[in-house]
Amino acid sequence: MQWLAGVRMIFVVAMAWLALASPAWSARFSTVIIDAGHGGRDKGAFWGGVRESSLNLAVARDLELLLRRRGINTVMTRRSDVFVSLGSRVAIANRYRSAVFVSVHFNACRDTRIKGAETFYWGPSGRVLATAIQRRLAPRVGTINRGIRRHGFTVLVGTRCPAVLVECGFISNPGERGRCATRWYQQTAARAIYDGLMAYR
Ligand SMILES: [Zn+2]
């Protein structure tokens, strides 16, 4: 029965290859950790009366609603204007298996001409998720696509699951700040992140 052992071996190798090669296999998740950046005494960026921490929470809540409607478990690292340390955010995320982590932020820069959306990642799976989100985010909210970038933010390096940090727009740019402060912009950004998550899945 030498041939049967051979067939079995081919089958085992094929299954192992499928497990490694199929993105659907590795990208499955049952929980999304939604991390609204900053909060409480940490306002984040603060320009023209607009607080980044408030915008982050608005988008995070919109994203939570979309995911729950789809029946996907969500965990919010904060759901009000409170301070949560970066270490606590990482610890919350690392409690869950088969999860993905999405940190929501808005950007700022001394050069107030700069605007656009960008998504950061650290690990290879984060890169795939960042790509799926970023390609939808910038065109949908109608801003410059600053692409995906690898950066060692604490919440990206410390989390064990695929993790991204989304910068939805620049509140230091007067025009973009006005748009970011609208519910339309926040809901559209949340929808783009949601669709990116679904495509990744
Ligand atoms: Zn921020």
Short mmCIF file of C-alpha atoms and ligand atoms in Angstrom, two decimals:
data_model
loop_
_atom_site.label_atom_id
_atom_site.label_comp_id
_atom_site.label_asym_id
_atom_site.label_seq_id
_atom_site.Cartn_x
_atom_site.Cartn_y
_atom_site.Cartn_z
CA MET A 1 0.00 0.00 0.00
CA GLN A 2 2.92 2.25 -0.73
CA TRP A 3 0.83 4.37 -3.13
CA LEU A 4 -1.78 5.08 -0.42
CA ALA A 5 0.88 6.49 1.91
CA GLY A 6 2.02 8.63 -1.00
CA VAL A 7 -1.49 9.93 -1.64
CA ARG A 8 -1.89 10.66 2.07
CA MET A 9 1.36 12.56 2.11
CA ILE A 10 0.29 14.67 -0.89
CA PHE A 11 -3.01 15.40 0.86
CA VAL A 12 -1.29 16.48 4.11
CA VAL A 13 1.14 18.71 2.24
CA ALA A 14 -1.70 20.23 0.18
CA MET A 15 -3.76 21.02 3.28
CA ALA A 16 -0.76 22.58 5.03
CA TRP A 17 -0.08 24.69 1.96
CA LEU A 18 -3.72 25.79 1.78
CA ALA A 19 -3.67 26.76 5.47
CA LEU A 20 -0.64 28.95 4.90
CA ALA A 21 -1.47 30.34 1.48
CA SER A 22 -5.19 31.13 1.71
CA PRO A 23 -5.70 34.67 2.98
CA ALA A 24 -9.30 33.85 3.98
CA TRP A 25 -7.96 31.20 6.31
CA SER A 26 -5.68 33.48 8.30
CA ALA A 27 -7.75 36.66 8.05
CA ARG A 28 -10.84 35.31 9.80
CA PHE A 29 -11.78 37.17 12.93
CA SER A 30 -14.72 37.07 15.30
CA THR A 31 -14.03 40.20 17.34
CA VAL A 32 -13.01 43.73 16.39
CA ILE A 33 -11.27 45.76 19.07
CA ILE A 34 -12.18 49.39 18.35
CA ASP A 35 -9.73 51.82 19.88
CA ALA A 36 -10.80 55.47 19.93
CA GLY A 37 -7.48 57.28 20.30
CA HIS A 38 -6.73 59.61 23.25
CA GLY A 39 -9.54 60.76 25.63
CA GLY A 40 -9.90 62.45 28.99
CA ARG A 41 -6.85 64.53 29.89
CA ASP A 42 -5.26 63.47 26.60
CA LYS A 43 -7.17 65.44 23.97
CA GLY A 44 -4.88 64.39 21.15
CA ALA A 45 -4.58 67.05 18.48
CA PHE A 46 -6.51 70.25 19.24
CA TRP A 47 -7.01 72.79 16.45
CA GLY A 48 -9.59 75.52 15.89
CA GLY A 49 -11.75 74.31 18.77
CA VAL A 50 -11.88 70.74 17.40
CA ARG A 51 -10.65 67.98 19.70
CA GLU A 52 -9.23 64.91 18.05
CA SER A 53 -10.35 62.68 20.95
CA SER A 54 -14.01 63.58 20.32
CA LEU A 55 -13.80 62.87 16.58
CA ASN A 56 -12.06 59.54 17.26
CA LEU A 57 -14.87 58.48 19.58
CA ALA A 58 -17.57 59.50 17.08
CA VAL A 59 -16.01 57.39 14.31
CA ALA A 60 -15.38 54.50 16.74
CA ARG A 61 -19.06 54.48 17.76
CA ASP A 62 -20.21 54.57 14.14
CA LEU A 63 -17.90 51.65 13.36
CA GLU A 64 -19.20 49.73 16.38
CA LEU A 65 -22.78 50.16 15.16
CA LEU A 66 -21.99 48.88 11.66
CA LEU A 67 -20.14 45.81 12.99
CA ARG A 68 -22.84 44.94 15.52
CA ARG A 69 -25.52 45.15 12.85
CA ARG A 70 -23.50 42.55 10.97
CA GLY A 71 -23.39 40.36 14.10
CA ILE A 72 -19.67 40.82 14.72
CA ASN A 73 -18.44 41.09 18.32
CA THR A 74 -16.95 44.44 19.19
CA VAL A 75 -14.90 45.67 22.11
CA MET A 76 -14.38 49.38 22.67
CA THR A 77 -11.23 50.38 24.59
CA ARG A 78 -13.22 53.45 25.69
CA ARG A 79 -16.79 54.60 25.05
CA SER A 80 -16.73 57.97 26.77
CA ASP A 81 -14.32 60.87 27.27
CA VAL A 82 -11.95 59.08 29.65
CA PHE A 83 -8.20 58.58 29.70
CA VAL A 84 -7.01 55.05 28.86
CA SER A 85 -3.27 54.35 28.84
CA LEU A 86 -1.63 52.81 25.79
CA GLY A 87 -0.66 49.79 27.92
CA SER A 88 -4.30 49.25 28.93
CA ARG A 89 -5.42 49.45 25.31
CA VAL A 90 -2.90 46.76 24.35
CA ALA A 91 -3.89 44.61 27.35
CA ILE A 92 -7.59 44.81 26.39
CA ALA A 93 -6.79 43.74 22.81
CA ASN A 94 -4.61 40.84 23.93
CA ARG A 95 -7.45 39.30 25.96
CA TYR A 96 -9.17 38.21 22.76
CA ARG A 97 -8.45 35.41 20.34
CA SER A 98 -9.23 35.69 16.62
CA ALA A 99 -9.53 39.45 16.88
CA VAL A 100 -8.38 42.44 14.87
CA PHE A 101 -7.48 45.81 16.35
CA VAL A 102 -8.46 49.14 14.76
CA SER A 103 -7.22 52.35 16.35
CA VAL A 104 -9.07 55.47 15.15
CA HIS A 105 -7.30 58.83 15.02
CA PHE A 106 -7.28 62.18 13.27
CA ASN A 107 -4.02 63.78 12.27
CA ALA A 108 -2.36 67.18 12.72
CA CYS A 109 0.77 68.85 11.43
CA ARG A 110 2.46 72.24 11.88
CA ASP A 111 2.29 72.73 8.13
CA THR A 112 -1.43 73.49 7.91
CA ARG A 113 -1.43 72.93 4.14
CA ILE A 114 -1.05 69.19 4.65
CA LYS A 115 -4.19 67.07 4.46
CA GLY A 116 -5.25 63.53 3.63
CA ALA A 117 -5.87 60.12 5.16
CA GLU A 118 -3.29 57.43 5.96
CA THR A 119 -3.26 54.05 7.68
CA PHE A 120 -0.40 52.65 9.78
CA TYR A 121 0.49 49.02 10.44
CA TRP A 122 3.35 47.07 11.97
CA GLY A 123 3.07 43.35 11.17
CA PRO A 124 2.40 41.65 7.80
CA SER A 125 -1.27 40.87 8.55
CA GLY A 126 -1.73 44.47 9.68
CA ARG A 127 -0.33 45.55 6.34
CA VAL A 128 -3.00 43.57 4.45
CA LEU A 129 -5.76 45.06 6.61
CA ALA A 130 -4.29 48.57 6.30
CA THR A 131 -4.31 48.26 2.51
CA ALA A 132 -7.96 47.12 2.48
CA ILE A 133 -9.02 50.08 4.64
CA GLN A 134 -6.85 52.78 3.09
CA ARG A 135 -7.89 52.09 -0.52
CA ARG A 136 -11.51 52.81 0.50
CA LEU A 137 -11.04 55.54 3.08
CA ALA A 138 -9.34 58.33 1.12
CA PRO A 139 -11.58 58.28 -2.00
CA ARG A 140 -14.80 57.93 -0.01
CA VAL A 141 -14.18 60.89 2.29
CA GLY A 142 -12.72 62.74 -0.70
CA THR A 143 -9.25 63.58 0.52
CA ILE A 144 -5.65 62.93 -0.51
CA ASN A 145 -4.55 59.31 -0.26
CA ARG A 146 -1.34 59.35 1.80
CA GLY A 147 -1.13 55.56 1.59
CA ILE A 148 -0.16 52.98 4.18
CA ARG A 149 2.91 53.38 6.40
CA ARG A 150 4.80 51.10 8.75
CA HIS A 151 5.33 52.69 12.14
CA GLY A 152 6.01 51.30 15.59
CA PHE A 153 3.15 52.84 17.54
CA THR A 154 2.74 51.16 20.95
CA VAL A 155 -0.76 49.88 20.13
CA LEU A 156 0.51 48.31 16.89
CA VAL A 157 3.68 46.72 18.27
CA GLY A 158 2.12 45.48 21.53
CA THR A 159 -1.03 43.87 20.12
CA ARG A 160 -0.75 40.23 19.08
CA CYS A 161 -3.63 40.32 16.59
CA PRO A 162 -3.60 42.08 13.18
CA ALA A 163 -3.61 45.78 14.03
CA VAL A 164 -3.95 49.08 12.20
CA LEU A 165 -4.05 52.74 13.17
CA VAL A 166 -6.23 54.84 10.90
CA GLU A 167 -5.65 58.59 10.56
CA CYS A 168 -8.92 59.78 9.04
CA GLY A 169 -7.91 63.34 8.16
CA PHE A 170 -5.91 66.42 9.23
CA ILE A 171 -7.65 68.74 11.66
CA SER A 172 -4.71 71.16 11.39
CA ASN A 173 -5.81 71.96 7.83
CA PRO A 174 -8.66 74.49 8.13
CA GLY A 175 -10.67 73.13 5.20
CA GLU A 176 -10.26 69.51 6.20
CA ARG A 177 -10.96 70.31 9.87
CA GLY A 178 -14.37 71.70 8.90
CA ARG A 179 -15.15 68.54 6.93
CA CYS A 180 -13.81 66.15 9.63
CA ALA A 181 -16.12 67.78 12.18
CA THR A 182 -19.23 66.83 10.18
CA ARG A 183 -21.23 63.71 10.92
CA TRP A 184 -21.10 62.88 7.20
CA TYR A 185 -17.30 62.68 7.25
CA GLN A 186 -17.25 60.62 10.46
CA GLN A 187 -19.90 58.17 9.25
CA THR A 188 -18.26 57.86 5.83
CA ALA A 189 -14.87 57.15 7.43
CA ALA A 190 -16.47 54.51 9.69
CA ARG A 191 -18.16 52.90 6.68
CA ALA A 192 -14.87 52.79 4.75
CA ILE A 193 -13.11 51.13 7.72
CA TYR A 194 -16.00 48.68 8.04
CA ASP A 195 -15.90 47.78 4.34
CA GLY A 196 -12.13 47.36 4.56
CA LEU A 197 -12.59 44.95 7.48
CA MET A 198 -15.20 42.96 5.55
CA ALA A 199 -12.96 42.77 2.47
CA TYR A 200 -10.05 41.62 4.62
CA ARG A 201 -12.21 38.98 6.20
ZN ZN B 1 -4.11 60.73 17.60
#
